[in-house]
mmCIF file with all atom_site columns, C-alpha atoms in Angstrom:
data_model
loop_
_atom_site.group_PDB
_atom_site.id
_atom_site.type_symbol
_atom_site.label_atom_id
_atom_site.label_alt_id
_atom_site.label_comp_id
_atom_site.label_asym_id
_atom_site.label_entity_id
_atom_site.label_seq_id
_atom_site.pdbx_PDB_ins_code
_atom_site.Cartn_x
_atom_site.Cartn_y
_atom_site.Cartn_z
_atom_site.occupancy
_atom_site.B_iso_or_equiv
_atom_site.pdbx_formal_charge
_atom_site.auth_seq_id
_atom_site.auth_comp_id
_atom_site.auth_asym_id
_atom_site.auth_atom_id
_atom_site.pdbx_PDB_model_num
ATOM 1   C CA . UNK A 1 1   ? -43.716 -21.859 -68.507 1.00 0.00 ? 1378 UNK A CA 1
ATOM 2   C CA . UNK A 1 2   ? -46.465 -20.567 -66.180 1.00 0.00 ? 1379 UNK A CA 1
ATOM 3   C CA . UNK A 1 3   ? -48.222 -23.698 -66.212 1.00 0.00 ? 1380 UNK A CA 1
ATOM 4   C CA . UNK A 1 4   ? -45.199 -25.594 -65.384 1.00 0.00 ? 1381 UNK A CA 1
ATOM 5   C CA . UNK A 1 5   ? -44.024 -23.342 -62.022 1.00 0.00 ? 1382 UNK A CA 1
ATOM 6   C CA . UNK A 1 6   ? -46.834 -24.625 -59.837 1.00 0.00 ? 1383 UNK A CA 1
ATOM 7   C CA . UNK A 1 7   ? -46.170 -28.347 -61.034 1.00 0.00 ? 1384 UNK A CA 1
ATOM 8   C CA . UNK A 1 8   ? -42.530 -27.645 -59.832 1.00 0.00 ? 1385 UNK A CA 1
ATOM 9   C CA . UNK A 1 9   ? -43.652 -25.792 -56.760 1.00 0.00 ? 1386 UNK A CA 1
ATOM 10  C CA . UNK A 1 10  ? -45.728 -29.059 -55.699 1.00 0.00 ? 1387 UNK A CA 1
ATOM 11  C CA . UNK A 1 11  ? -43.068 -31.462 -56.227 1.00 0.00 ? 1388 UNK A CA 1
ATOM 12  C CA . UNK A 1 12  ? -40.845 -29.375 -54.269 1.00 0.00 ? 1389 UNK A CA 1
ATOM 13  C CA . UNK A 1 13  ? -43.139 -29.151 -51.359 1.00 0.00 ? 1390 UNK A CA 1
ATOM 14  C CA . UNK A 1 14  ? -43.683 -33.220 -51.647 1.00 0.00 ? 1391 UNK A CA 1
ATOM 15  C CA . UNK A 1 15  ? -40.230 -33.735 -51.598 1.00 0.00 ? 1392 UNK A CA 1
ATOM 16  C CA . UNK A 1 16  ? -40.230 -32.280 -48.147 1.00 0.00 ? 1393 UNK A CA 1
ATOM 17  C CA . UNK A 1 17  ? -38.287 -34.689 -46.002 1.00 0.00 ? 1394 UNK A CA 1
ATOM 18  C CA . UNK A 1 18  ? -40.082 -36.143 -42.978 1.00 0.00 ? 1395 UNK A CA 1
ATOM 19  C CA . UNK A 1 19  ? -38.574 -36.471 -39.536 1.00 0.00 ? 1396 UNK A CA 1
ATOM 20  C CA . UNK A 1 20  ? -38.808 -40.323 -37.734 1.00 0.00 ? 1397 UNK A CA 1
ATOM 21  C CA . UNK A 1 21  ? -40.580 -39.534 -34.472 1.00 0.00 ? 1398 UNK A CA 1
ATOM 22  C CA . UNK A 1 22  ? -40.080 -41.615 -31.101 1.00 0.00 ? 1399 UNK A CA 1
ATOM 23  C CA . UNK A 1 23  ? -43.520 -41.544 -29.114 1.00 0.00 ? 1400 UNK A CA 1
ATOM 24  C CA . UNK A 1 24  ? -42.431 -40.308 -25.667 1.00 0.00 ? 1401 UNK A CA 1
ATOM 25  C CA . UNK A 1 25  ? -44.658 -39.672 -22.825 1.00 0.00 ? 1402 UNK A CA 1
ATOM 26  C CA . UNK A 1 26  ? -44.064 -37.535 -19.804 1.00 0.00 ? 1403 UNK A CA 1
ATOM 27  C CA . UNK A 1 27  ? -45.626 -38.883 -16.781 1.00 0.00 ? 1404 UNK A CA 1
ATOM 28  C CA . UNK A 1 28  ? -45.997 -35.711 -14.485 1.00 0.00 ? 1405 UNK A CA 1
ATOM 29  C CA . UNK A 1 29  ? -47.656 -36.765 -10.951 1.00 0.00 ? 1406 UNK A CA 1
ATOM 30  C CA . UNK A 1 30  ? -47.770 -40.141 -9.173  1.00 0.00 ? 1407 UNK A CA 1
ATOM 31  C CA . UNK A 1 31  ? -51.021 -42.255 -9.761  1.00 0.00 ? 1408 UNK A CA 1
ATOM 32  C CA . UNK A 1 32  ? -52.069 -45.649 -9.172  1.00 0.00 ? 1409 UNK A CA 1
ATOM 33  C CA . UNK A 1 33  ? -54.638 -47.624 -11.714 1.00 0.00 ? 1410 UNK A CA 1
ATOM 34  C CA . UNK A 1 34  ? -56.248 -51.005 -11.029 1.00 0.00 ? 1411 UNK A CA 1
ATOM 35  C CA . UNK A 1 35  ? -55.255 -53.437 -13.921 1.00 0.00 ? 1412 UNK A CA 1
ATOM 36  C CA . UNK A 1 36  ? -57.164 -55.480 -16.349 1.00 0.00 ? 1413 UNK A CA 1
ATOM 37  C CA . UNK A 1 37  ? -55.063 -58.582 -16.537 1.00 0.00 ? 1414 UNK A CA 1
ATOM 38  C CA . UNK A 1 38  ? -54.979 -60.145 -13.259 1.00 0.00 ? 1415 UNK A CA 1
ATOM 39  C CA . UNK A 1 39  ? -55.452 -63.843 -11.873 1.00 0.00 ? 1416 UNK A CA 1
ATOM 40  C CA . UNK A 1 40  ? -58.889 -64.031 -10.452 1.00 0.00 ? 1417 UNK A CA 1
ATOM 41  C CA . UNK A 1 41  ? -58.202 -64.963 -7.038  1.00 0.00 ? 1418 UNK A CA 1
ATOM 42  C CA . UNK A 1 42  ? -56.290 -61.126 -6.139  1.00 0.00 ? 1419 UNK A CA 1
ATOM 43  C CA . UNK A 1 43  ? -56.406 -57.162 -7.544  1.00 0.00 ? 1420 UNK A CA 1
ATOM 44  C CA . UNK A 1 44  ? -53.203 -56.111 -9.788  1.00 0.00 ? 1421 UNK A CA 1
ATOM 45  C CA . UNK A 1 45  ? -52.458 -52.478 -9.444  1.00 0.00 ? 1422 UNK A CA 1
ATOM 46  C CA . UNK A 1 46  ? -49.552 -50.293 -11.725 1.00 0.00 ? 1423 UNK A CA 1
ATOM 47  C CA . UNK A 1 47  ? -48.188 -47.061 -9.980  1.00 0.00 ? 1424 UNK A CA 1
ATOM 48  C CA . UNK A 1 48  ? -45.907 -44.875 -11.821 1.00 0.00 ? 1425 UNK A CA 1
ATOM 49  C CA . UNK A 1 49  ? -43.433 -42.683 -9.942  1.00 0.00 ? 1426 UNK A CA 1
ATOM 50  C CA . UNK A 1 50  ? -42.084 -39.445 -11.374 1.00 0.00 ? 1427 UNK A CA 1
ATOM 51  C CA . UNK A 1 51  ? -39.258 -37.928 -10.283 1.00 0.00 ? 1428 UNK A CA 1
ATOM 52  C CA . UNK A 1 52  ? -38.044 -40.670 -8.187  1.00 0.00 ? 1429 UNK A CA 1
ATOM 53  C CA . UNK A 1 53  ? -35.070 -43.214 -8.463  1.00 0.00 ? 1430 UNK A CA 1
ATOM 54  C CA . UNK A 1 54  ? -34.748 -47.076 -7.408  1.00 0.00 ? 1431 UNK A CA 1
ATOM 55  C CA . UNK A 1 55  ? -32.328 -48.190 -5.490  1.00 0.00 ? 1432 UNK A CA 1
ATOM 56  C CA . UNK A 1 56  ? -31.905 -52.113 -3.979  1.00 0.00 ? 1433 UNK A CA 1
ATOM 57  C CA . UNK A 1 57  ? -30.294 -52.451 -0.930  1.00 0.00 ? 1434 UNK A CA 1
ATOM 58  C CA . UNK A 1 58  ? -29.021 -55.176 1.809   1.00 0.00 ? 1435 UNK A CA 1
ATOM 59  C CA . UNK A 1 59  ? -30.012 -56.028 5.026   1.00 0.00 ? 1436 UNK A CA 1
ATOM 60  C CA . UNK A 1 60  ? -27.911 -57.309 7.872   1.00 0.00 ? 1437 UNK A CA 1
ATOM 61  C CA . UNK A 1 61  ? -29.258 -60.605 7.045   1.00 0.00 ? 1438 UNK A CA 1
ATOM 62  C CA . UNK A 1 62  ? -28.333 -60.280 3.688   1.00 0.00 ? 1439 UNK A CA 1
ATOM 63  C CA . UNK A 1 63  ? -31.776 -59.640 2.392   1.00 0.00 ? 1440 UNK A CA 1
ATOM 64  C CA . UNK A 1 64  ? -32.457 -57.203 -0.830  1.00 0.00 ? 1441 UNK A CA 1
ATOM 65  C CA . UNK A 1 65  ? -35.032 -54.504 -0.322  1.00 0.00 ? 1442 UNK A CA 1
ATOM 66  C CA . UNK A 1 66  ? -36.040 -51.416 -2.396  1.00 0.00 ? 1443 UNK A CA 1
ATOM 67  C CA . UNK A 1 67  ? -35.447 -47.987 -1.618  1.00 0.00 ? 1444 UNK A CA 1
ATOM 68  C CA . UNK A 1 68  ? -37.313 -45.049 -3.352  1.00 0.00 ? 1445 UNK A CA 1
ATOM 69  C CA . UNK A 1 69  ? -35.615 -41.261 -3.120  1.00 0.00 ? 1446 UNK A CA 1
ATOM 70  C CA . UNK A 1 70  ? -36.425 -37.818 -5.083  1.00 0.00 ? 1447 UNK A CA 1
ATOM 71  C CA . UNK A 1 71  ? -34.339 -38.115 -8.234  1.00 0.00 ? 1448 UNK A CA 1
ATOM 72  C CA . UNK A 1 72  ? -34.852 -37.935 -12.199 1.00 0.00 ? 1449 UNK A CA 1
ATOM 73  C CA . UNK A 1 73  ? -36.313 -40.972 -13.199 1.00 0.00 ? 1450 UNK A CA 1
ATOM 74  C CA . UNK A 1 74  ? -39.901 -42.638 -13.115 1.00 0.00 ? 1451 UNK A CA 1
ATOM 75  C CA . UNK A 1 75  ? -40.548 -45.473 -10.824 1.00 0.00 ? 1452 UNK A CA 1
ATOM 76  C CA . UNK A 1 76  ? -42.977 -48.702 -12.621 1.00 0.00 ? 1453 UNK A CA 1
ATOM 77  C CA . UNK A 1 77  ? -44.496 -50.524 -9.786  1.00 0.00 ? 1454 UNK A CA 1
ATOM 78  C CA . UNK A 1 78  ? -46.328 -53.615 -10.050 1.00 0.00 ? 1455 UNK A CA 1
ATOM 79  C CA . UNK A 1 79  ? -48.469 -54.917 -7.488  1.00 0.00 ? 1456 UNK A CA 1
ATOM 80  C CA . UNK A 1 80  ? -50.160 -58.358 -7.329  1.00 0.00 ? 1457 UNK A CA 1
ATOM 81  C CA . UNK A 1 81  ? -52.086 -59.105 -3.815  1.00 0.00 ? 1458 UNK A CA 1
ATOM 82  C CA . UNK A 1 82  ? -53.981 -62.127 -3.364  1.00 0.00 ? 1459 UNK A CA 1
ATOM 83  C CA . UNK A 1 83  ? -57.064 -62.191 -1.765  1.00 0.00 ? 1460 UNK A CA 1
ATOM 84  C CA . UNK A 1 84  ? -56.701 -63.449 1.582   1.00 0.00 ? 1461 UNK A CA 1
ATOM 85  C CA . UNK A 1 85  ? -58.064 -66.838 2.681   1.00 0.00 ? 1462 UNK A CA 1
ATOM 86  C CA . UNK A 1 86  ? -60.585 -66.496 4.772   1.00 0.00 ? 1463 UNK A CA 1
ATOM 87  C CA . UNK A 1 87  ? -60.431 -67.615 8.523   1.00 0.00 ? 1464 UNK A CA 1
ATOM 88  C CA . UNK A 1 88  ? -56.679 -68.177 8.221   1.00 0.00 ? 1465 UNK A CA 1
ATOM 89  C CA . UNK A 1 89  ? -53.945 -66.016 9.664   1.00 0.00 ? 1466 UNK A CA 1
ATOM 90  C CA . UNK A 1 90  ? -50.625 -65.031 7.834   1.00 0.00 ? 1467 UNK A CA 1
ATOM 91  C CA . UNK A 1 91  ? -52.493 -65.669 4.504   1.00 0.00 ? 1468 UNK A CA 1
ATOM 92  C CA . UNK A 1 92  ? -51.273 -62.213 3.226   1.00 0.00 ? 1469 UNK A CA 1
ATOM 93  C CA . UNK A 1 93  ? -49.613 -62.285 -0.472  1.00 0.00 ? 1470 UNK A CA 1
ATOM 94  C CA . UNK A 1 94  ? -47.769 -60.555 -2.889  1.00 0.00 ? 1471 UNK A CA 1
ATOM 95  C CA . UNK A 1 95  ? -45.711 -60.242 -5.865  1.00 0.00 ? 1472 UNK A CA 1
ATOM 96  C CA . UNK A 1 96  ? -44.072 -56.941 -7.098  1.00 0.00 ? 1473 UNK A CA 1
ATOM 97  C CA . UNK A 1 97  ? -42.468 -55.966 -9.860  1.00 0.00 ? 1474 UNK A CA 1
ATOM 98  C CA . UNK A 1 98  ? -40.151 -52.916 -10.297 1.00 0.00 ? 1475 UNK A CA 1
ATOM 99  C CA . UNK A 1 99  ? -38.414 -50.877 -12.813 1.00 0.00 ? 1476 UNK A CA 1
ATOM 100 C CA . UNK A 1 100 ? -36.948 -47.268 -12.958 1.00 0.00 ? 1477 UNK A CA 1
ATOM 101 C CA . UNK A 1 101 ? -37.632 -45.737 -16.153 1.00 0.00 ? 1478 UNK A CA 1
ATOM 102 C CA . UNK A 1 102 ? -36.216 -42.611 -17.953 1.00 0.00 ? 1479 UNK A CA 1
ATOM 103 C CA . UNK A 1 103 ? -38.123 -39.680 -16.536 1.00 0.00 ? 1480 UNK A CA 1
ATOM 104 C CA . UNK A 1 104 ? -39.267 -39.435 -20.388 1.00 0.00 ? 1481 UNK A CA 1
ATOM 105 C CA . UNK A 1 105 ? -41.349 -42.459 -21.236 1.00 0.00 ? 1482 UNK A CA 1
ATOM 106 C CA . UNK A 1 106 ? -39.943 -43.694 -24.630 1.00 0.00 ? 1483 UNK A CA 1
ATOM 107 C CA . UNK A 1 107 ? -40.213 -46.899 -26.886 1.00 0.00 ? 1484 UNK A CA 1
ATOM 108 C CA . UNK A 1 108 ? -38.299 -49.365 -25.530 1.00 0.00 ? 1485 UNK A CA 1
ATOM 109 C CA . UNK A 1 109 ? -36.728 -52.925 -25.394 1.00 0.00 ? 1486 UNK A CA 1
ATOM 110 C CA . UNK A 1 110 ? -34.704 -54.999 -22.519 1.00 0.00 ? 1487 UNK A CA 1
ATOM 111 C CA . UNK A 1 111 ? -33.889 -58.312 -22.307 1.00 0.00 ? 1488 UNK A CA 1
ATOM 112 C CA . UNK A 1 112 ? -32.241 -60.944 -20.343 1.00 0.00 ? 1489 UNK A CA 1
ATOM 113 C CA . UNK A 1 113 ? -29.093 -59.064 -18.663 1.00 0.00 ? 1490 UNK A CA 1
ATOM 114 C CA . UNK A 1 114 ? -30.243 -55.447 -19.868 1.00 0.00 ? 1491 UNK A CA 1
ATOM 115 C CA . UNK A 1 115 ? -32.994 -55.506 -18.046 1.00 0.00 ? 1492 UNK A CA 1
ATOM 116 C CA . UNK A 1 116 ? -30.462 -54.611 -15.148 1.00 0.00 ? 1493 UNK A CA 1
ATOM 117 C CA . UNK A 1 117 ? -29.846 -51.224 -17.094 1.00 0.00 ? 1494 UNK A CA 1
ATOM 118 C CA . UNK A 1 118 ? -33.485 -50.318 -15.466 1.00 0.00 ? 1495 UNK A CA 1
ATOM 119 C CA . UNK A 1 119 ? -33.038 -51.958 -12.324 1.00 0.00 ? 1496 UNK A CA 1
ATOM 120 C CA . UNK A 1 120 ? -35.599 -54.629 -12.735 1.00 0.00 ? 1497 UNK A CA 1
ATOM 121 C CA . UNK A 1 121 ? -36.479 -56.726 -9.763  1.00 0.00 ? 1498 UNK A CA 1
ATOM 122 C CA . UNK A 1 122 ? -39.648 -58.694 -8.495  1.00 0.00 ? 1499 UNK A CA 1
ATOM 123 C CA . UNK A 1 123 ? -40.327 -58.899 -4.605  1.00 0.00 ? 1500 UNK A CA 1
ATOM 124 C CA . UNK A 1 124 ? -42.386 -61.936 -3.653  1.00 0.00 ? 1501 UNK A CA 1
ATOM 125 C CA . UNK A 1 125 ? -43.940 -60.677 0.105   1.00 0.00 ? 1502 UNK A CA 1
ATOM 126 C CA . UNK A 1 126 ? -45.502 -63.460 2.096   1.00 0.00 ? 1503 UNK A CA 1
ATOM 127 C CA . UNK A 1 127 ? -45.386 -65.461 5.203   1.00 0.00 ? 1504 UNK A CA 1
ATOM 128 C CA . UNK A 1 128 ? -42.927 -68.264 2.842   1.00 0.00 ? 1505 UNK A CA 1
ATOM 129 C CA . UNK A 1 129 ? -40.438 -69.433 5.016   1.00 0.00 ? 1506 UNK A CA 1
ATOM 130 C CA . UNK A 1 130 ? -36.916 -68.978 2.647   1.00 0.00 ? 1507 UNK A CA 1
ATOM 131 C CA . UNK A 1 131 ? -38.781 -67.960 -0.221  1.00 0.00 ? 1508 UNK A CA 1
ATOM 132 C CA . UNK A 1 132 ? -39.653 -64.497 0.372   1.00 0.00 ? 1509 UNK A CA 1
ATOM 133 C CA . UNK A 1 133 ? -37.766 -61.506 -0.344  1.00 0.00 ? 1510 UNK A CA 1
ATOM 134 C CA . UNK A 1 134 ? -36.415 -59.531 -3.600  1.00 0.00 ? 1511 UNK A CA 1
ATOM 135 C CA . UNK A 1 135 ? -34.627 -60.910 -6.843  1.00 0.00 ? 1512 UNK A CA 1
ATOM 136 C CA . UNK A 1 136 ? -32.674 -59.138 -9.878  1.00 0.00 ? 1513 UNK A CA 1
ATOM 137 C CA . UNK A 1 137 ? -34.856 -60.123 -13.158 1.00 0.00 ? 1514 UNK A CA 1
ATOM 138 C CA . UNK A 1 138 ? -32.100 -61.760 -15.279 1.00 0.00 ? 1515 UNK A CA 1
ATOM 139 C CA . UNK A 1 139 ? -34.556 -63.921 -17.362 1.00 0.00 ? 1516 UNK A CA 1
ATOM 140 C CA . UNK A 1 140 ? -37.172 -61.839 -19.657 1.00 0.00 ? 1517 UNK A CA 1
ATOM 141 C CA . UNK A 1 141 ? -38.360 -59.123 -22.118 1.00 0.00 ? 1518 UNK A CA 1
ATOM 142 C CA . UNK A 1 142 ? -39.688 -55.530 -21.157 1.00 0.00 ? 1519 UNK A CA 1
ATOM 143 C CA . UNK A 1 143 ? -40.965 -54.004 -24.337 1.00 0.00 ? 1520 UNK A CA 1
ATOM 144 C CA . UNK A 1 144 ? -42.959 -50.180 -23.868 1.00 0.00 ? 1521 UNK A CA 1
ATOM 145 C CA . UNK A 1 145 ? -44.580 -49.660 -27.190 1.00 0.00 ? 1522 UNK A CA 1
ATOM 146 C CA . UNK A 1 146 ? -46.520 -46.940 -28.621 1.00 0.00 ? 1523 UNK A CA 1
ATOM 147 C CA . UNK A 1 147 ? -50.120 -48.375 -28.937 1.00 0.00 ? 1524 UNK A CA 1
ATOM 148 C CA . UNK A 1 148 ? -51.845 -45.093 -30.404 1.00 0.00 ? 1525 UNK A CA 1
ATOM 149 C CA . UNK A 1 149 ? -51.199 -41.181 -30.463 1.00 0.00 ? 1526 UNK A CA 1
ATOM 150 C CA . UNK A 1 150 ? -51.674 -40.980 -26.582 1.00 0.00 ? 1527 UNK A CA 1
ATOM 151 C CA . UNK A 1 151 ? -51.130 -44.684 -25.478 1.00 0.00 ? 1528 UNK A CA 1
ATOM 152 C CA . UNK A 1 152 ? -47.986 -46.233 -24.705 1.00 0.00 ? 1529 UNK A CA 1
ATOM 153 C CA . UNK A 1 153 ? -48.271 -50.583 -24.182 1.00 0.00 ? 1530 UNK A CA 1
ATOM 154 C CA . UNK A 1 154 ? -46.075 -52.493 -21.618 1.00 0.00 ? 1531 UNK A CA 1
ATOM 155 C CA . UNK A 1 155 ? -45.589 -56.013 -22.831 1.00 0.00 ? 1532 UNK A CA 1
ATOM 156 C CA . UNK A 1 156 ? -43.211 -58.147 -19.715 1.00 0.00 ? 1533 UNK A CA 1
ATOM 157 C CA . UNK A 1 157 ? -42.453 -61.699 -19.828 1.00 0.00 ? 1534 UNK A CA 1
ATOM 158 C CA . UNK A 1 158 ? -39.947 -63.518 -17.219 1.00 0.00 ? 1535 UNK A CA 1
ATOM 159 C CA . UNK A 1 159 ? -39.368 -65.742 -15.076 1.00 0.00 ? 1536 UNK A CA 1
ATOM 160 C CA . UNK A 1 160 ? -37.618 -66.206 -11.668 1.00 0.00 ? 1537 UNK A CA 1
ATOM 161 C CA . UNK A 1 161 ? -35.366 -69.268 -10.877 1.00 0.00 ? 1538 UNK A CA 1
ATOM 162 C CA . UNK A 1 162 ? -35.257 -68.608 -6.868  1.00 0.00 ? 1539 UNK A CA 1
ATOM 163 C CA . UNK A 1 163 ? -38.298 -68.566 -5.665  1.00 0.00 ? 1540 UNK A CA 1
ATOM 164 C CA . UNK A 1 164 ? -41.922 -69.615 -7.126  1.00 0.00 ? 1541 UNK A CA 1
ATOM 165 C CA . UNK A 1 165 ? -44.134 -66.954 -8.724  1.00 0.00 ? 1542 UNK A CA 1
ATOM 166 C CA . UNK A 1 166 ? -48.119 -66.438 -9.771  1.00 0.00 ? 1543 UNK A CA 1
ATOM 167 C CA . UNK A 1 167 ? -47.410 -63.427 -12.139 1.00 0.00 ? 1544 UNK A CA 1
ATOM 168 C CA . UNK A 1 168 ? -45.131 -64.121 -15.021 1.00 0.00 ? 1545 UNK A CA 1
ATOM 169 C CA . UNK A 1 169 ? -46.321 -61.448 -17.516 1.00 0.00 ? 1546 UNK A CA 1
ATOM 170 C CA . UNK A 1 170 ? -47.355 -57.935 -17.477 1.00 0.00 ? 1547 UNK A CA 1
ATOM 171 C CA . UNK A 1 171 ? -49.617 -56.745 -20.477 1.00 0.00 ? 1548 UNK A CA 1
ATOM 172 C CA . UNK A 1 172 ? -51.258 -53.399 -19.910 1.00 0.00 ? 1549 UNK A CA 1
ATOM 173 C CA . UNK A 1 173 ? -51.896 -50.294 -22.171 1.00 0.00 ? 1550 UNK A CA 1
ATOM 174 C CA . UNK A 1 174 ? -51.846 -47.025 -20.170 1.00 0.00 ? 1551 UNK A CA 1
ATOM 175 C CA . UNK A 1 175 ? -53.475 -43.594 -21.903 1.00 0.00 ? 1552 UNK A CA 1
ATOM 176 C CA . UNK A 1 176 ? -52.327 -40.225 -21.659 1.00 0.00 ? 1553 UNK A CA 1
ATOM 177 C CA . UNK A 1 177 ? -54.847 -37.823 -21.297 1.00 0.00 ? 1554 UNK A CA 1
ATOM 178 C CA . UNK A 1 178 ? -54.238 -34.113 -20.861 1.00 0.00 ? 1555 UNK A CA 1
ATOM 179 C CA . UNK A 1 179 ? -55.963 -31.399 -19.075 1.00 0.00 ? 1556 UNK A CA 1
ATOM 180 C CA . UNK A 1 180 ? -56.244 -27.333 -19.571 1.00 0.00 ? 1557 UNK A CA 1
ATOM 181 C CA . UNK A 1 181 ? -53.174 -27.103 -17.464 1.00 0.00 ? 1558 UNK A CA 1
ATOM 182 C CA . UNK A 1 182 ? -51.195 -29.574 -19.485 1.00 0.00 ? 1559 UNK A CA 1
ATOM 183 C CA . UNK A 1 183 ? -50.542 -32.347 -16.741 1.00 0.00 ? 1560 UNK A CA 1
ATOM 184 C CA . UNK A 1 184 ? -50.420 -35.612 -17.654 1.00 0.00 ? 1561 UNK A CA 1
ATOM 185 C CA . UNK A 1 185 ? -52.947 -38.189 -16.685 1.00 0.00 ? 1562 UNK A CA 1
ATOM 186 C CA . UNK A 1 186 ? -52.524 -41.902 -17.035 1.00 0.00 ? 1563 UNK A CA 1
ATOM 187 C CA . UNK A 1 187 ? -55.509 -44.490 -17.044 1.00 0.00 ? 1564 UNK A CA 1
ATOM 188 C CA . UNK A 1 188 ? -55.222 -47.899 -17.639 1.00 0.00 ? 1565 UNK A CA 1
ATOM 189 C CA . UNK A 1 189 ? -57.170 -49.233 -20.466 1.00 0.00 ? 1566 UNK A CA 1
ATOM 190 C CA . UNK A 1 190 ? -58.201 -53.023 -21.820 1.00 0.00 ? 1567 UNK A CA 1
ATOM 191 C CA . UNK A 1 191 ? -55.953 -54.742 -24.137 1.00 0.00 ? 1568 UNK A CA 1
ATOM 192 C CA . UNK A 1 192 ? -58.548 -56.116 -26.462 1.00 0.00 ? 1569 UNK A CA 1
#
C-alpha cells in the first residue's frame, strides 16, 4: 500500500488539466521600426499606435481621409515611400496601409469583408491625377500569429480594384522585449 500512494499521487498530478493559452501582446508606447521586406527602389516603415482609434472620414470633395484620436485601441500603420526620382518635381510616393487593432494584441484572422471589423484601408499619396486618395480593403487576408514566446507575425495579402498599387503584401515579425519597468518594446525582426 505504501508503495502504491506515490504511484497514485503522480498520476494525479499528471492528470492535471492544462489551460489553451492565446499569445497576446500589449503594445504600451508608440514606436516606429524600419521593415525588412520592402521593394528596393523606397524604405517601408510599421508604426504601432496605442491607445488611439481610426476613424475614415469625407471631404467636401468626397475624398476619404484618416483621422487618429485618444481612444482604446492600437493603431497598425504601414508606410511605403518611394525614393524620389532625382531631378524631377512632384515625384513624391506613397502607399499606406491601416488597421485599428484591439488595444491587446491577440492571434488573429480577417478576410475579405471582415477586414472592415478593423477598419482596414490603404491610402495611395502621390501627385496621380484621379488615382490618389484612400480605399476600404474589401479583397484580402490579415493573419497576426504568434511566431515565438515574445514574437507575434503579421502575414497581409490584398489587393485594390480602384487604383494601382506597388505593395500587395505585408510579412513582418515584430519582438517584444521588456525592460526593468515592464514596458513593452517592439523591434522588427527578419522573416527568414
Amino acid at each position: 500500500m505504501k508503495k502504491l500512494l506515490p504511484l497514485l499521487i503522480l498520476i494525479i498530478v499528471s492528470c492535471k488539466s492544462t489551460k489553451n493559452t492565446i499569445s497576446t501582446f500589449v503594445v504600451n508606447e508608440a514606436f516606429l521600426i524600419n521593415t525588412v521586406n520592402c521593394p528596393e527602389n523606397g524604405t517601408c516603415t510599421i508604426e504601432l499606435l496605442p491607445n488611439t482609434s481610426l476613424e475614415f472620414k469625407k471631404d467636401e470633395f468626397g475624398n476619404t481621409y484618416p483621422v487618429i484620436e485618444e481612444g482604446n485601441k492600437t493603431i497598425f500603420k504601414y508606410i511605403y515611400t518611394r525614393n524620389p526620382v532625382p531631378n524631377t518635381q512632384d515625384s513624391n510616393y506613397s502607399e499606406l496601409v491601416f488597421a485599428e487593432l484591439d488595444s491587446i494584441v491577440s492571434e488573429k484572422t480577417f478576410t475579405d469583408e471582415a477586414l472592415q471589423n478593423i477598419k482596414l484601408h490603404f491610402g495611395r499619396l502621390c501627385f496621380c491625377k484621379g488615382e490618389t486618395g484612400y480605399y476600404p480593403v474589401k479583397n484580402g487576408k490579415f493573419k497576426i500569429s504568434k511566431s515565438s514566446k515574445k514574437s507575434f507575425k503579421i502575414d497581409f495579402n490584398f489587393k485594390i480594384k480602384e487604383v494601382p498599387q506597388i505593395i500587395s503584401a505585408i510579412n513582418e515579425t515584430v519582438c517584444v522585449k521588456s525592460n526593468e519597468t515592464s514596458k513593452t518594446n517592439l523591434d522588427i525582426q527578419r522573416n527568414d
